[in-house]
Short mmCIF file of N, CA, C and O in Angstrom, two decimals:
data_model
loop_
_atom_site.label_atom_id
_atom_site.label_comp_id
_atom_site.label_asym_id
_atom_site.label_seq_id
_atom_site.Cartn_x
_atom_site.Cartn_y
_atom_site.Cartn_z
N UNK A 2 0.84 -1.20 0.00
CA UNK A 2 0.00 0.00 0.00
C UNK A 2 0.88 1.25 0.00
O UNK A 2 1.95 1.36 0.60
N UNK A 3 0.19 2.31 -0.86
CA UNK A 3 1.20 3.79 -0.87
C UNK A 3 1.06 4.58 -0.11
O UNK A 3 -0.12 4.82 0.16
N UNK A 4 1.95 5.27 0.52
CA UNK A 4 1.58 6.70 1.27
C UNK A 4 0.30 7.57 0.87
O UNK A 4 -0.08 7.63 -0.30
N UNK A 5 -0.28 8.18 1.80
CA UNK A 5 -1.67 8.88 1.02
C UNK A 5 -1.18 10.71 1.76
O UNK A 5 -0.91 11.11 2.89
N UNK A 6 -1.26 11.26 0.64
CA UNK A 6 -0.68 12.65 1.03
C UNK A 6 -2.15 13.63 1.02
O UNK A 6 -2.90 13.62 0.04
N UNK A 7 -2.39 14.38 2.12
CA UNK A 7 -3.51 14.45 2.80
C UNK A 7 -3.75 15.96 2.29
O UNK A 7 -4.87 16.47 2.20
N UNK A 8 -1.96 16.92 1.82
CA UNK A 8 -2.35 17.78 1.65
C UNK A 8 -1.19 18.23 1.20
O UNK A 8 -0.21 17.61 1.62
N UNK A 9 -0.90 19.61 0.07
CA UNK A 9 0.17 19.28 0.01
C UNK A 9 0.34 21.35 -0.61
O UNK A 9 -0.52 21.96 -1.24
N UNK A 10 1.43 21.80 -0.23
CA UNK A 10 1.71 22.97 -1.03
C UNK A 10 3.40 23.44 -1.23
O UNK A 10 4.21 23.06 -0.39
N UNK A 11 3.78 24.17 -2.23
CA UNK A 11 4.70 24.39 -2.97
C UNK A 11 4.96 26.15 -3.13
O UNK A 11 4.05 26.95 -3.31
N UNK A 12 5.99 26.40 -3.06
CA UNK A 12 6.53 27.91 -3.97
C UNK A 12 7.75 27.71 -4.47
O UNK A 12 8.58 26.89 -4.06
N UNK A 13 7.88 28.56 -5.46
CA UNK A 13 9.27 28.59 -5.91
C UNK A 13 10.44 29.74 -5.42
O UNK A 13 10.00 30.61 -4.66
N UNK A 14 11.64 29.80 -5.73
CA UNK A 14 12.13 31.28 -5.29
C UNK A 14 13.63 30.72 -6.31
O UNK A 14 14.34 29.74 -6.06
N UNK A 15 13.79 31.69 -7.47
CA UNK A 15 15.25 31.25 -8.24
C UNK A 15 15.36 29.71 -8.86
O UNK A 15 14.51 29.47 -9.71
N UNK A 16 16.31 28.59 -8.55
CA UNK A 16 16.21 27.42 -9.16
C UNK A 16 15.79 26.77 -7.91
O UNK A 16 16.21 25.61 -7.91
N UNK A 17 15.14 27.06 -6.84
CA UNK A 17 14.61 26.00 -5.96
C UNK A 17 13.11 25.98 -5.87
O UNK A 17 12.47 26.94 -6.29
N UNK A 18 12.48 24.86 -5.30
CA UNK A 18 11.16 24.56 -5.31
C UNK A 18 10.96 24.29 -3.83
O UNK A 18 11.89 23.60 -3.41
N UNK A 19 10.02 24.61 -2.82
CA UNK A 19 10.00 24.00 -1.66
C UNK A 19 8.39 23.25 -1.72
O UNK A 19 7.44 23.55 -2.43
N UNK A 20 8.51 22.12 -0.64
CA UNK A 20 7.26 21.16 -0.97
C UNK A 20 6.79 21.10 0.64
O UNK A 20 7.55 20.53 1.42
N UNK A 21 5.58 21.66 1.13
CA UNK A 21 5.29 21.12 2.28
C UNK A 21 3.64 20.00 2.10
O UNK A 21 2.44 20.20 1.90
N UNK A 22 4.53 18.83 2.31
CA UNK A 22 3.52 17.47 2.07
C UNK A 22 2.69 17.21 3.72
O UNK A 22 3.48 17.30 4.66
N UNK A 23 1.31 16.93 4.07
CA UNK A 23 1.16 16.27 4.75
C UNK A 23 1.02 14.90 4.00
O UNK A 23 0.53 14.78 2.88
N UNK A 24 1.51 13.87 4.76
CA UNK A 24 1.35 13.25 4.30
C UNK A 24 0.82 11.50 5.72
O UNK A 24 1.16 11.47 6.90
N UNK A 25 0.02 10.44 5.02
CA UNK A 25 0.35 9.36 6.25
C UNK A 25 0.91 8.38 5.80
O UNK A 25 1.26 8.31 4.62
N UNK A 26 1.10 7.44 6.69
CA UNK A 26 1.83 6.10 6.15
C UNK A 26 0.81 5.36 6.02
O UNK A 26 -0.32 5.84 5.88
N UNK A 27 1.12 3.70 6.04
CA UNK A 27 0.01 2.91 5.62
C UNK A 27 -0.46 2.72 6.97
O UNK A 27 -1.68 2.73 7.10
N UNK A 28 0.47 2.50 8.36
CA UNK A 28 -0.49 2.32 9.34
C UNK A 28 -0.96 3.58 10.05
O UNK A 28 -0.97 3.79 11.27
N UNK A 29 -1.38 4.48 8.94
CA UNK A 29 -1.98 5.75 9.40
C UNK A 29 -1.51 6.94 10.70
O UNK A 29 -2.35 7.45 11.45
N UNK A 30 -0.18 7.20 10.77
CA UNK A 30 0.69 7.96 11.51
C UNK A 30 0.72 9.11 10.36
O UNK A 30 1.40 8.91 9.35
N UNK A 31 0.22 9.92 10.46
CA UNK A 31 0.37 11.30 9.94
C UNK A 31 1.80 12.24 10.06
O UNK A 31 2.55 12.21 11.03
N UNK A 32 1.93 12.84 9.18
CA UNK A 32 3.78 13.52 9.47
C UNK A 32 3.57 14.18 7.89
O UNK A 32 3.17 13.68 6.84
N UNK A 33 4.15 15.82 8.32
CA UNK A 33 4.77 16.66 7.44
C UNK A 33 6.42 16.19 6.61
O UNK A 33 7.37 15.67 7.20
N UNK A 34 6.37 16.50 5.31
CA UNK A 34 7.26 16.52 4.55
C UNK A 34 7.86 17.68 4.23
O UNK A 34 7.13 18.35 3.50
N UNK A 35 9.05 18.28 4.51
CA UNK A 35 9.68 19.44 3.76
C UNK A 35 10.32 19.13 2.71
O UNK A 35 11.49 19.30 3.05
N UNK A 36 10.31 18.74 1.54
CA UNK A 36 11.41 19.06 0.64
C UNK A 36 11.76 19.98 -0.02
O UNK A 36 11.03 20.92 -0.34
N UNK A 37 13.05 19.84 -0.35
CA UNK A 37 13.06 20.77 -1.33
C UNK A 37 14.07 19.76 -2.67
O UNK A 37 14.85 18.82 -2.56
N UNK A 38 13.51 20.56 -3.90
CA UNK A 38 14.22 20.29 -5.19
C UNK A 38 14.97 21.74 -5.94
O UNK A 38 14.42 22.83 -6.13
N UNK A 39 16.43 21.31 -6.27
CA UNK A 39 16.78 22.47 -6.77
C UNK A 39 17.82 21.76 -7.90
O UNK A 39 18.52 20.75 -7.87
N UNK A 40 17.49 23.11 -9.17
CA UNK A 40 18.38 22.31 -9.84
C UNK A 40 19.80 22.83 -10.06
O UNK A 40 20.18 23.98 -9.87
N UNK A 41 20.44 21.90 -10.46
CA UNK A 41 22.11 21.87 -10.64
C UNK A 41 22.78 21.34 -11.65
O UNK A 41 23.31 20.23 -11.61
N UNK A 42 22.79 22.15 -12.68
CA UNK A 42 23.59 21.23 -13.54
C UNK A 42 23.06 20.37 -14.08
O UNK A 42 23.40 19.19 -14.19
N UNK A 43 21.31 21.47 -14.81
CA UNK A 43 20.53 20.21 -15.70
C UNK A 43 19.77 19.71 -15.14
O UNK A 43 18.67 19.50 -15.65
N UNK A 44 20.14 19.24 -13.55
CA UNK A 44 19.63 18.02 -12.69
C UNK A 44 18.88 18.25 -11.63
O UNK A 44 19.55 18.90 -10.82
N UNK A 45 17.96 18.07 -11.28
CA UNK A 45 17.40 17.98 -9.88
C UNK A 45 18.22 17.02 -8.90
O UNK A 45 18.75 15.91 -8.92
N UNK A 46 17.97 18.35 -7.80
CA UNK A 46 18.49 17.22 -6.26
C UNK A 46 17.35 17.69 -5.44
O UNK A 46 16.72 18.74 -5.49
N UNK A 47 17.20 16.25 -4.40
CA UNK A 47 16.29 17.00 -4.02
C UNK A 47 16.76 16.46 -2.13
O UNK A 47 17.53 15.54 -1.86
N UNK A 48 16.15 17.22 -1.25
CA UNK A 48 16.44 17.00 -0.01
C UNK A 48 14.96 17.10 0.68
O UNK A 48 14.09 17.97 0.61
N UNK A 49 15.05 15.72 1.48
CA UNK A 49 13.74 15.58 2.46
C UNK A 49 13.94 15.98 3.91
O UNK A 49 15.03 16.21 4.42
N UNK A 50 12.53 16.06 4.64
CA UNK A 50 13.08 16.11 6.14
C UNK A 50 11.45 16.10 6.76
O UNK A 50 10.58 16.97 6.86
N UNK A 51 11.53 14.85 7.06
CA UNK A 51 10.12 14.04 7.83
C UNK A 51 10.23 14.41 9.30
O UNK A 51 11.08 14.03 10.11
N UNK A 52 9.04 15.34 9.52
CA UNK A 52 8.29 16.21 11.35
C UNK A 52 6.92 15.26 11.79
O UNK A 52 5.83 15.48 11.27
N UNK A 53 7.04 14.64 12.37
CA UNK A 53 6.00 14.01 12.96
C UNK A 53 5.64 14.32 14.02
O UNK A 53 6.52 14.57 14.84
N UNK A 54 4.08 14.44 14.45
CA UNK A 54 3.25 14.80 15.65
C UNK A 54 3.98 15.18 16.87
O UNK A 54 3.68 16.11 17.62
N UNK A 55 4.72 14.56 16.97
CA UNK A 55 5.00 14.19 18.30
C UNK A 55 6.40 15.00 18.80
O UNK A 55 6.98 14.84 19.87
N UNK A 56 6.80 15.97 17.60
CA UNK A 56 7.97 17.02 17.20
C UNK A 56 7.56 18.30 16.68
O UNK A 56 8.19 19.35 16.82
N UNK A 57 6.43 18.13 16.04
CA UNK A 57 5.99 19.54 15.68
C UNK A 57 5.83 20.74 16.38
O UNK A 57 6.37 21.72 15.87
N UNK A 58 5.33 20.84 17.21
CA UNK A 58 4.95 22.11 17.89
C UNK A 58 6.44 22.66 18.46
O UNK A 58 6.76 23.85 18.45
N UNK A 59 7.21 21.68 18.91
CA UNK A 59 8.32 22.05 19.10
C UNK A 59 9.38 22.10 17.65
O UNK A 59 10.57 22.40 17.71
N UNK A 60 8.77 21.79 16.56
CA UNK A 60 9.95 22.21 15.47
C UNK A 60 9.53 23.31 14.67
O UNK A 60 10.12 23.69 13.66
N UNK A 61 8.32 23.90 15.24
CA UNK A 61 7.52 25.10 14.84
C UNK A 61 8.16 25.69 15.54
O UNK A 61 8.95 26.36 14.86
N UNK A 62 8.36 25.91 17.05
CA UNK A 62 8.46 26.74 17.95
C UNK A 62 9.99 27.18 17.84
O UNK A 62 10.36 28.31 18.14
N UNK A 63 11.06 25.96 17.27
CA UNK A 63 12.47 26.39 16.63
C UNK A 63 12.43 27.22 16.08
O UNK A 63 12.67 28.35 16.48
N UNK A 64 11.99 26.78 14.60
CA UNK A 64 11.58 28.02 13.11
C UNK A 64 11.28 28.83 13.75
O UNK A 64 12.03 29.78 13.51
N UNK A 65 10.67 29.04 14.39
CA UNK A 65 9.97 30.56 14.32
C UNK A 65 11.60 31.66 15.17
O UNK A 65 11.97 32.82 15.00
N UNK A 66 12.14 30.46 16.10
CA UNK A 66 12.62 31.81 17.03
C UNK A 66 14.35 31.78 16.08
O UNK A 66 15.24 32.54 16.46
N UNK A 67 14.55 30.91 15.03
CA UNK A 67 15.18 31.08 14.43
C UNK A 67 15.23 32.33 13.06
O UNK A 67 16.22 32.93 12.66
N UNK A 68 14.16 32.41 12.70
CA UNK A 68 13.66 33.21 11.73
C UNK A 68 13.49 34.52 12.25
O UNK A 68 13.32 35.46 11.47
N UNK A 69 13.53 34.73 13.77
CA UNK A 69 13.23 35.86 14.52
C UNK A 69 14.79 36.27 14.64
O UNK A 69 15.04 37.44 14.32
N UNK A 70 15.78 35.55 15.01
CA UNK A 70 17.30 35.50 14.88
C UNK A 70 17.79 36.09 13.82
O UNK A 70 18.65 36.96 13.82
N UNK A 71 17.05 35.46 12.60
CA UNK A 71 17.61 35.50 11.16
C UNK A 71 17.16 36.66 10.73
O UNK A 71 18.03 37.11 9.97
N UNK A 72 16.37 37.31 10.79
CA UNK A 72 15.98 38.77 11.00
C UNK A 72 16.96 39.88 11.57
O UNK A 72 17.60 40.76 11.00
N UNK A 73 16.88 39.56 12.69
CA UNK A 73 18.19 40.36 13.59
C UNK A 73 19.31 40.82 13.21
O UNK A 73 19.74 41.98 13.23
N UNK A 74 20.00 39.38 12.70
CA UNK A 74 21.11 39.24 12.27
C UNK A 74 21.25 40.01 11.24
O UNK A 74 22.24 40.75 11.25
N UNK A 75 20.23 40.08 9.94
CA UNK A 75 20.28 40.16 8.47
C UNK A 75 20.26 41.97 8.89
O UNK A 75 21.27 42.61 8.58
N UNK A 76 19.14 42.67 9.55
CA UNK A 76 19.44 43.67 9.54
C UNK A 76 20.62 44.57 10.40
O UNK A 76 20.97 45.72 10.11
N UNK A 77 21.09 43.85 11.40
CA UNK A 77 22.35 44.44 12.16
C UNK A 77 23.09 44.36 10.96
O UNK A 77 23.41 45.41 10.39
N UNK A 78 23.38 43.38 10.54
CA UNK A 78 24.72 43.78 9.18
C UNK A 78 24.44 44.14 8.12
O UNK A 78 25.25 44.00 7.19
N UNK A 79 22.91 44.84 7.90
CA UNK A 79 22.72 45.89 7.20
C UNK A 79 22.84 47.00 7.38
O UNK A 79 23.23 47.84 6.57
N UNK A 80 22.43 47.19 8.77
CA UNK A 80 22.39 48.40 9.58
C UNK A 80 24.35 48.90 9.19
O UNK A 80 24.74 49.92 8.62
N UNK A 81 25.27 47.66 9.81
CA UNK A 81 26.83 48.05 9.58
C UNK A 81 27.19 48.31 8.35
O UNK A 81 27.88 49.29 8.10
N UNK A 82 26.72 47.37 7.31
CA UNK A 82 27.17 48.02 5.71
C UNK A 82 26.68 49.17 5.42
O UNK A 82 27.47 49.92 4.85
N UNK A 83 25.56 49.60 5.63
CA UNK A 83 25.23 51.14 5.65
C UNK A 83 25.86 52.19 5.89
O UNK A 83 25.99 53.14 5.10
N UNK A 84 26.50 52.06 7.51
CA UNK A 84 27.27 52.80 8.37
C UNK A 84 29.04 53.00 7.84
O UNK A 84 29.80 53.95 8.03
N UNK A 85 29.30 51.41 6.96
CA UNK A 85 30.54 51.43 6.63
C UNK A 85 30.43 52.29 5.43
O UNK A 85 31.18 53.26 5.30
N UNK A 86 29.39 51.95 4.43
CA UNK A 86 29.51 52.66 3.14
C UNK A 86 29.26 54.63 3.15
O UNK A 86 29.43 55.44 2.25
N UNK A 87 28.84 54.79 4.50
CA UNK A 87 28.53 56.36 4.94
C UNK A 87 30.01 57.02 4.86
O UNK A 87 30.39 58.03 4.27
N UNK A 88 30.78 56.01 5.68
CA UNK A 88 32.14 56.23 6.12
C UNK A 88 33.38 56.50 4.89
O UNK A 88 34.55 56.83 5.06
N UNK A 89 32.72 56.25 3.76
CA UNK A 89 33.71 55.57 3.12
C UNK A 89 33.71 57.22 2.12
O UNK A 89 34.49 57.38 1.19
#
């Protein structure tokens, strides 16, 4: 019997594709799919990464305070290239 994917959505950004699958198994355990496909040289590669129930809320609760980080970060060393290119 095949996996039954319950739900499934996609965007693109440049040569990558991202895939968020729900998806279940056959003995009906439900779990998110991230992949992504990007191509290289003609070729698709693609990279998985299976979140199940029992990880989610806590691999939500990562992302998010990572993305809150990744924010921070991106504009402090905007904020400095700014300041350097004032200088210059």
């Amino acid at each position: 019997m095949k996996k039954k994917e319950l739900y499934s959505a996609r965007f693109s950004r440049s040569n990558r594709t991202f895939f968020f699958d729900i998806k279940e198994t056959v003995s009906g355990i439900v779990y998110l799919q991230i992949s992504e496909s990007k191509l290289i040289d003609d070729k698709f590669e693609h990279q998985r990464l299976s979140v199940f129930a029992e990880s989610l809320d806590n691999f939500i609760d990562e992302l998010a305070k990572a993305k809150f980080a990744f924010r921070k970060i991106s504009e402090k060393r905007h904020s400095e290239k700014k300041r350097k290119n004032q200088k210059s």
